[in-house]
Amino acid sequence: DDAGLVVSKSTLSLGEADGTDTYTVQLATVPIGDVTVDATSSDTGVAIVRPASLSFTKDNWNSGQTVTITGVRDDIANEGGQRTVTIIHPASGGGFDNLAATVSVTVTDDDAALVVSETGISLAEAVGIDTYTMKLA
């Protein structure tokens, strides 16, 4: 059997305001020694990952270990209303060197943007009346 990592979910969606989700990571085969699998967010300003490291042995290689992802609140209305990060799981040791798994995380923004229907208004001085709308997006 080929060495590899198994993640229970390849994509997650969560809210920015402390939204959380979890998945598990385990090894695909019995290692020849101890294996460390790190867990790193491609942007910790969007989502953080806990724990930062998982340890596998010949005894627990096929027991899924839980990884928790939490959205980070930023008080900025992000264009498109969502940001995506990648959680990277590189492995080392036990015959698993240079192997990695990834999980894509979409974080939905909780901040509203102000949308104005007009970018400029020109009015005649004597009878100048015009209208525009403003709304939260």
JSON list of C-alpha atoms in Angstrom, two decimals:
[
{"chain": "A", "resi": 1, "resn": "ASP", "atom": "CA", "xyz": [0.00, 0.00, 0.00]},
{"chain": "A", "resi": 2, "resn": "ASP", "atom": "CA", "xyz": [1.10, 3.56, -0.72]},
{"chain": "A", "resi": 3, "resn": "ALA", "atom": "CA", "xyz": [1.76, 5.98, 2.13]},
{"chain": "A", "resi": 4, "resn": "GLY", "atom": "CA", "xyz": [-0.68, 8.88, 2.19]},
{"chain": "A", "resi": 5, "resn": "LEU", "atom": "CA", "xyz": [-2.87, 11.12, 4.31]},
{"chain": "A", "resi": 6, "resn": "VAL", "atom": "CA", "xyz": [-6.63, 10.78, 4.59]},
{"chain": "A", "resi": 7, "resn": "VAL", "atom": "CA", "xyz": [-8.75, 13.84, 5.43]},
{"chain": "A", "resi": 8, "resn": "SER", "atom": "CA", "xyz": [-12.46, 13.43, 6.16]},
{"chain": "A", "resi": 9, "resn": "LYS", "atom": "CA", "xyz": [-13.45, 16.66, 4.32]},
{"chain": "A", "resi": 10, "resn": "SER", "atom": "CA", "xyz": [-11.74, 18.41, 1.42]},
{"chain": "A", "resi": 11, "resn": "THR", "atom": "CA", "xyz": [-13.76, 21.64, 1.69]},
{"chain": "A", "resi": 12, "resn": "LEU", "atom": "CA", "xyz": [-15.30, 23.61, 4.54]},
{"chain": "A", "resi": 13, "resn": "SER", "atom": "CA", "xyz": [-17.56, 26.66, 4.71]},
{"chain": "A", "resi": 14, "resn": "LEU", "atom": "CA", "xyz": [-17.88, 28.75, 7.84]},
{"chain": "A", "resi": 15, "resn": "GLY", "atom": "CA", "xyz": [-18.75, 32.22, 9.06]},
{"chain": "A", "resi": 16, "resn": "GLU", "atom": "CA", "xyz": [-16.26, 34.94, 9.78]},
{"chain": "A", "resi": 17, "resn": "ALA", "atom": "CA", "xyz": [-17.57, 35.73, 13.26]},
{"chain": "A", "resi": 18, "resn": "ASP", "atom": "CA", "xyz": [-16.02, 32.80, 15.12]},
{"chain": "A", "resi": 19, "resn": "GLY", "atom": "CA", "xyz": [-17.58, 30.20, 12.83]},
{"chain": "A", "resi": 20, "resn": "THR", "atom": "CA", "xyz": [-15.95, 26.82, 13.35]},
{"chain": "A", "resi": 21, "resn": "ASP", "atom": "CA", "xyz": [-15.88, 23.45, 11.65]},
{"chain": "A", "resi": 22, "resn": "THR", "atom": "CA", "xyz": [-13.88, 20.27, 12.14]},
{"chain": "A", "resi": 23, "resn": "TYR", "atom": "CA", "xyz": [-12.51, 17.35, 10.16]},
{"chain": "A", "resi": 24, "resn": "THR", "atom": "CA", "xyz": [-10.20, 14.44, 10.87]},
{"chain": "A", "resi": 25, "resn": "VAL", "atom": "CA", "xyz": [-6.80, 13.44, 9.56]},
{"chain": "A", "resi": 26, "resn": "GLN", "atom": "CA", "xyz": [-5.30, 9.95, 9.62]},
{"chain": "A", "resi": 27, "resn": "LEU", "atom": "CA", "xyz": [-2.68, 7.94, 7.79]},
{"chain": "A", "resi": 28, "resn": "ALA", "atom": "CA", "xyz": [-3.58, 5.68, 4.87]},
{"chain": "A", "resi": 29, "resn": "THR", "atom": "CA", "xyz": [-1.09, 2.96, 5.86]},
{"chain": "A", "resi": 30, "resn": "VAL", "atom": "CA", "xyz": [0.94, 1.79, 8.85]},
{"chain": "A", "resi": 31, "resn": "PRO", "atom": "CA", "xyz": [4.05, 3.99, 9.20]},
{"chain": "A", "resi": 32, "resn": "ILE", "atom": "CA", "xyz": [7.56, 2.56, 9.65]},
{"chain": "A", "resi": 33, "resn": "GLY", "atom": "CA", "xyz": [8.13, 5.08, 12.49]},
{"chain": "A", "resi": 34, "resn": "ASP", "atom": "CA", "xyz": [6.55, 8.10, 14.13]},
{"chain": "A", "resi": 35, "resn": "VAL", "atom": "CA", "xyz": [4.87, 10.60, 11.78]},
{"chain": "A", "resi": 36, "resn": "THR", "atom": "CA", "xyz": [4.20, 14.28, 12.40]},
{"chain": "A", "resi": 37, "resn": "VAL", "atom": "CA", "xyz": [1.51, 16.02, 10.37]},
{"chain": "A", "resi": 38, "resn": "ASP", "atom": "CA", "xyz": [1.48, 19.81, 10.65]},
{"chain": "A", "resi": 39, "resn": "ALA", "atom": "CA", "xyz": [-1.62, 21.96, 10.16]},
{"chain": "A", "resi": 40, "resn": "THR", "atom": "CA", "xyz": [-1.05, 25.45, 8.74]},
{"chain": "A", "resi": 41, "resn": "SER", "atom": "CA", "xyz": [-3.46, 28.09, 7.42]},
{"chain": "A", "resi": 42, "resn": "SER", "atom": "CA", "xyz": [-2.37, 29.91, 4.25]},
{"chain": "A", "resi": 43, "resn": "ASP", "atom": "CA", "xyz": [-3.76, 33.11, 5.85]},
{"chain": "A", "resi": 44, "resn": "THR", "atom": "CA", "xyz": [-4.18, 33.30, 9.63]},
{"chain": "A", "resi": 45, "resn": "GLY", "atom": "CA", "xyz": [-6.01, 36.61, 9.16]},
{"chain": "A", "resi": 46, "resn": "VAL", "atom": "CA", "xyz": [-8.88, 34.63, 7.60]},
{"chain": "A", "resi": 47, "resn": "ALA", "atom": "CA", "xyz": [-8.89, 31.29, 9.44]},
{"chain": "A", "resi": 48, "resn": "ILE", "atom": "CA", "xyz": [-6.85, 29.67, 12.18]},
{"chain": "A", "resi": 49, "resn": "VAL", "atom": "CA", "xyz": [-6.23, 25.98, 12.69]},
{"chain": "A", "resi": 50, "resn": "ARG", "atom": "CA", "xyz": [-5.87, 23.97, 15.91]},
{"chain": "A", "resi": 51, "resn": "PRO", "atom": "CA", "xyz": [-3.91, 21.95, 16.79]},
{"chain": "A", "resi": 52, "resn": "ALA", "atom": "CA", "xyz": [-0.84, 23.00, 14.83]},
{"chain": "A", "resi": 53, "resn": "SER", "atom": "CA", "xyz": [0.56, 19.47, 14.78]},
{"chain": "A", "resi": 54, "resn": "LEU", "atom": "CA", "xyz": [-0.70, 15.87, 14.90]},
{"chain": "A", "resi": 55, "resn": "SER", "atom": "CA", "xyz": [1.35, 12.82, 15.92]},
{"chain": "A", "resi": 56, "resn": "PHE", "atom": "CA", "xyz": [0.84, 9.34, 14.53]},
{"chain": "A", "resi": 57, "resn": "THR", "atom": "CA", "xyz": [2.46, 6.05, 15.49]},
{"chain": "A", "resi": 58, "resn": "LYS", "atom": "CA", "xyz": [2.14, 2.40, 14.51]},
{"chain": "A", "resi": 59, "resn": "ASP", "atom": "CA", "xyz": [-0.58, 2.16, 17.18]},
{"chain": "A", "resi": 60, "resn": "ASN", "atom": "CA", "xyz": [-2.82, 5.11, 16.20]},
{"chain": "A", "resi": 61, "resn": "TRP", "atom": "CA", "xyz": [-2.14, 5.55, 12.44]},
{"chain": "A", "resi": 62, "resn": "ASN", "atom": "CA", "xyz": [-5.74, 4.74, 11.43]},
{"chain": "A", "resi": 63, "resn": "SER", "atom": "CA", "xyz": [-7.49, 6.71, 14.19]},
{"chain": "A", "resi": 64, "resn": "GLY", "atom": "CA", "xyz": [-8.68, 10.07, 12.88]},
{"chain": "A", "resi": 65, "resn": "GLN", "atom": "CA", "xyz": [-7.39, 13.07, 14.82]},
{"chain": "A", "resi": 66, "resn": "THR", "atom": "CA", "xyz": [-9.65, 16.13, 14.90]},
{"chain": "A", "resi": 67, "resn": "VAL", "atom": "CA", "xyz": [-8.58, 19.45, 13.39]},
{"chain": "A", "resi": 68, "resn": "THR", "atom": "CA", "xyz": [-10.64, 22.57, 14.21]},
{"chain": "A", "resi": 69, "resn": "ILE", "atom": "CA", "xyz": [-10.82, 25.57, 11.86]},
{"chain": "A", "resi": 70, "resn": "THR", "atom": "CA", "xyz": [-12.08, 28.93, 13.16]},
{"chain": "A", "resi": 71, "resn": "GLY", "atom": "CA", "xyz": [-12.97, 31.99, 11.08]},
{"chain": "A", "resi": 72, "resn": "VAL", "atom": "CA", "xyz": [-11.28, 35.27, 12.04]},
{"chain": "A", "resi": 73, "resn": "ARG", "atom": "CA", "xyz": [-13.39, 38.41, 12.37]},
{"chain": "A", "resi": 74, "resn": "ASP", "atom": "CA", "xyz": [-11.79, 41.39, 10.64]},
{"chain": "A", "resi": 75, "resn": "ASP", "atom": "CA", "xyz": [-14.37, 44.26, 10.62]},
{"chain": "A", "resi": 76, "resn": "ILE", "atom": "CA", "xyz": [-13.79, 44.75, 6.86]},
{"chain": "A", "resi": 77, "resn": "ALA", "atom": "CA", "xyz": [-16.45, 44.26, 4.20]},
{"chain": "A", "resi": 78, "resn": "ASN", "atom": "CA", "xyz": [-14.57, 41.97, 1.83]},
{"chain": "A", "resi": 79, "resn": "GLU", "atom": "CA", "xyz": [-15.23, 42.14, -1.90]},
{"chain": "A", "resi": 80, "resn": "GLY", "atom": "CA", "xyz": [-17.42, 39.23, -2.95]},
{"chain": "A", "resi": 81, "resn": "GLY", "atom": "CA", "xyz": [-18.42, 38.53, 0.64]},
{"chain": "A", "resi": 82, "resn": "GLN", "atom": "CA", "xyz": [-16.11, 35.52, 0.98]},
{"chain": "A", "resi": 83, "resn": "ARG", "atom": "CA", "xyz": [-12.44, 34.69, 1.33]},
{"chain": "A", "resi": 84, "resn": "THR", "atom": "CA", "xyz": [-10.82, 31.32, 0.77]},
{"chain": "A", "resi": 85, "resn": "VAL", "atom": "CA", "xyz": [-7.76, 29.86, 2.47]},
{"chain": "A", "resi": 86, "resn": "THR", "atom": "CA", "xyz": [-5.99, 26.54, 2.23]},
{"chain": "A", "resi": 87, "resn": "ILE", "atom": "CA", "xyz": [-5.13, 24.42, 5.23]},
{"chain": "A", "resi": 88, "resn": "ILE", "atom": "CA", "xyz": [-1.91, 22.59, 4.42]},
{"chain": "A", "resi": 89, "resn": "HIS", "atom": "CA", "xyz": [-0.98, 19.29, 6.10]},
{"chain": "A", "resi": 90, "resn": "PRO", "atom": "CA", "xyz": [2.64, 18.37, 5.32]},
{"chain": "A", "resi": 91, "resn": "ALA", "atom": "CA", "xyz": [3.84, 15.08, 6.83]},
{"chain": "A", "resi": 92, "resn": "SER", "atom": "CA", "xyz": [7.29, 14.08, 8.00]},
{"chain": "A", "resi": 93, "resn": "GLY", "atom": "CA", "xyz": [8.87, 10.91, 9.33]},
{"chain": "A", "resi": 94, "resn": "GLY", "atom": "CA", "xyz": [7.90, 7.25, 9.29]},
{"chain": "A", "resi": 95, "resn": "GLY", "atom": "CA", "xyz": [8.06, 6.94, 5.50]},
{"chain": "A", "resi": 96, "resn": "PHE", "atom": "CA", "xyz": [5.65, 9.86, 4.96]},
{"chain": "A", "resi": 97, "resn": "ASP", "atom": "CA", "xyz": [8.19, 12.57, 4.12]},
{"chain": "A", "resi": 98, "resn": "ASN", "atom": "CA", "xyz": [7.22, 14.92, 1.28]},
{"chain": "A", "resi": 99, "resn": "LEU", "atom": "CA", "xyz": [3.54, 13.93, 1.46]},
{"chain": "A", "resi": 100, "resn": "ALA", "atom": "CA", "xyz": [0.81, 16.48, 2.11]},
{"chain": "A", "resi": 101, "resn": "ALA", "atom": "CA", "xyz": [-2.94, 16.94, 2.08]},
{"chain": "A", "resi": 102, "resn": "THR", "atom": "CA", "xyz": [-4.94, 20.16, 1.75]},
{"chain": "A", "resi": 103, "resn": "VAL", "atom": "CA", "xyz": [-8.37, 21.37, 2.80]},
{"chain": "A", "resi": 104, "resn": "SER", "atom": "CA", "xyz": [-10.01, 24.41, 1.18]},
{"chain": "A", "resi": 105, "resn": "VAL", "atom": "CA", "xyz": [-11.87, 26.72, 3.60]},
{"chain": "A", "resi": 106, "resn": "THR", "atom": "CA", "xyz": [-14.34, 29.39, 2.49]},
{"chain": "A", "resi": 107, "resn": "VAL", "atom": "CA", "xyz": [-15.07, 32.02, 5.13]},
{"chain": "A", "resi": 108, "resn": "THR", "atom": "CA", "xyz": [-18.25, 34.07, 4.64]},
{"chain": "A", "resi": 109, "resn": "ASP", "atom": "CA", "xyz": [-17.90, 37.73, 5.58]},
{"chain": "A", "resi": 110, "resn": "ASP", "atom": "CA", "xyz": [-20.20, 39.13, 8.28]},
{"chain": "A", "resi": 111, "resn": "ASP", "atom": "CA", "xyz": [-19.52, 42.80, 7.52]},
{"chain": "A", "resi": 112, "resn": "ALA", "atom": "CA", "xyz": [-21.82, 44.88, 5.34]},
{"chain": "A", "resi": 113, "resn": "ALA", "atom": "CA", "xyz": [-20.61, 47.10, 2.54]},
{"chain": "A", "resi": 114, "resn": "LEU", "atom": "CA", "xyz": [-22.33, 50.36, 1.66]},
{"chain": "A", "resi": 115, "resn": "VAL", "atom": "CA", "xyz": [-23.56, 50.47, -1.95]},
{"chain": "A", "resi": 116, "resn": "VAL", "atom": "CA", "xyz": [-24.46, 53.82, -3.49]},
{"chain": "A", "resi": 117, "resn": "SER", "atom": "CA", "xyz": [-26.39, 53.88, -6.78]},
{"chain": "A", "resi": 118, "resn": "GLU", "atom": "CA", "xyz": [-24.67, 57.00, -8.14]},
{"chain": "A", "resi": 119, "resn": "THR", "atom": "CA", "xyz": [-21.01, 57.94, -8.21]},
{"chain": "A", "resi": 120, "resn": "GLY", "atom": "CA", "xyz": [-21.68, 61.64, -8.90]},
{"chain": "A", "resi": 121, "resn": "ILE", "atom": "CA", "xyz": [-24.58, 64.06, -9.15]},
{"chain": "A", "resi": 122, "resn": "SER", "atom": "CA", "xyz": [-24.76, 67.31, -11.12]},
{"chain": "A", "resi": 123, "resn": "LEU", "atom": "CA", "xyz": [-27.51, 69.78, -10.20]},
{"chain": "A", "resi": 124, "resn": "ALA", "atom": "CA", "xyz": [-28.74, 73.03, -11.71]},
{"chain": "A", "resi": 125, "resn": "GLU", "atom": "CA", "xyz": [-28.48, 75.78, -9.10]},
{"chain": "A", "resi": 126, "resn": "ALA", "atom": "CA", "xyz": [-32.07, 77.05, -9.30]},
{"chain": "A", "resi": 127, "resn": "VAL", "atom": "CA", "xyz": [-34.07, 73.78, -9.41]},
{"chain": "A", "resi": 128, "resn": "GLY", "atom": "CA", "xyz": [-31.47, 71.09, -8.76]},
{"chain": "A", "resi": 129, "resn": "ILE", "atom": "CA", "xyz": [-33.10, 67.90, -7.52]},
{"chain": "A", "resi": 130, "resn": "ASP", "atom": "CA", "xyz": [-31.82, 64.37, -8.00]},
{"chain": "A", "resi": 131, "resn": "THR", "atom": "CA", "xyz": [-32.09, 61.15, -6.10]},
{"chain": "A", "resi": 132, "resn": "TYR", "atom": "CA", "xyz": [-29.86, 58.23, -5.32]},
{"chain": "A", "resi": 133, "resn": "THR", "atom": "CA", "xyz": [-30.10, 55.16, -3.14]},
{"chain": "A", "resi": 134, "resn": "MET", "atom": "CA", "xyz": [-27.84, 53.73, -0.48]},
{"chain": "A", "resi": 135, "resn": "LYS", "atom": "CA", "xyz": [-28.06, 50.23, 0.89]},
{"chain": "A", "resi": 136, "resn": "LEU", "atom": "CA", "xyz": [-26.03, 47.76, 2.88]},
{"chain": "A", "resi": 137, "resn": "ALA", "atom": "CA", "xyz": [-24.83, 44.88, 0.77]}
]
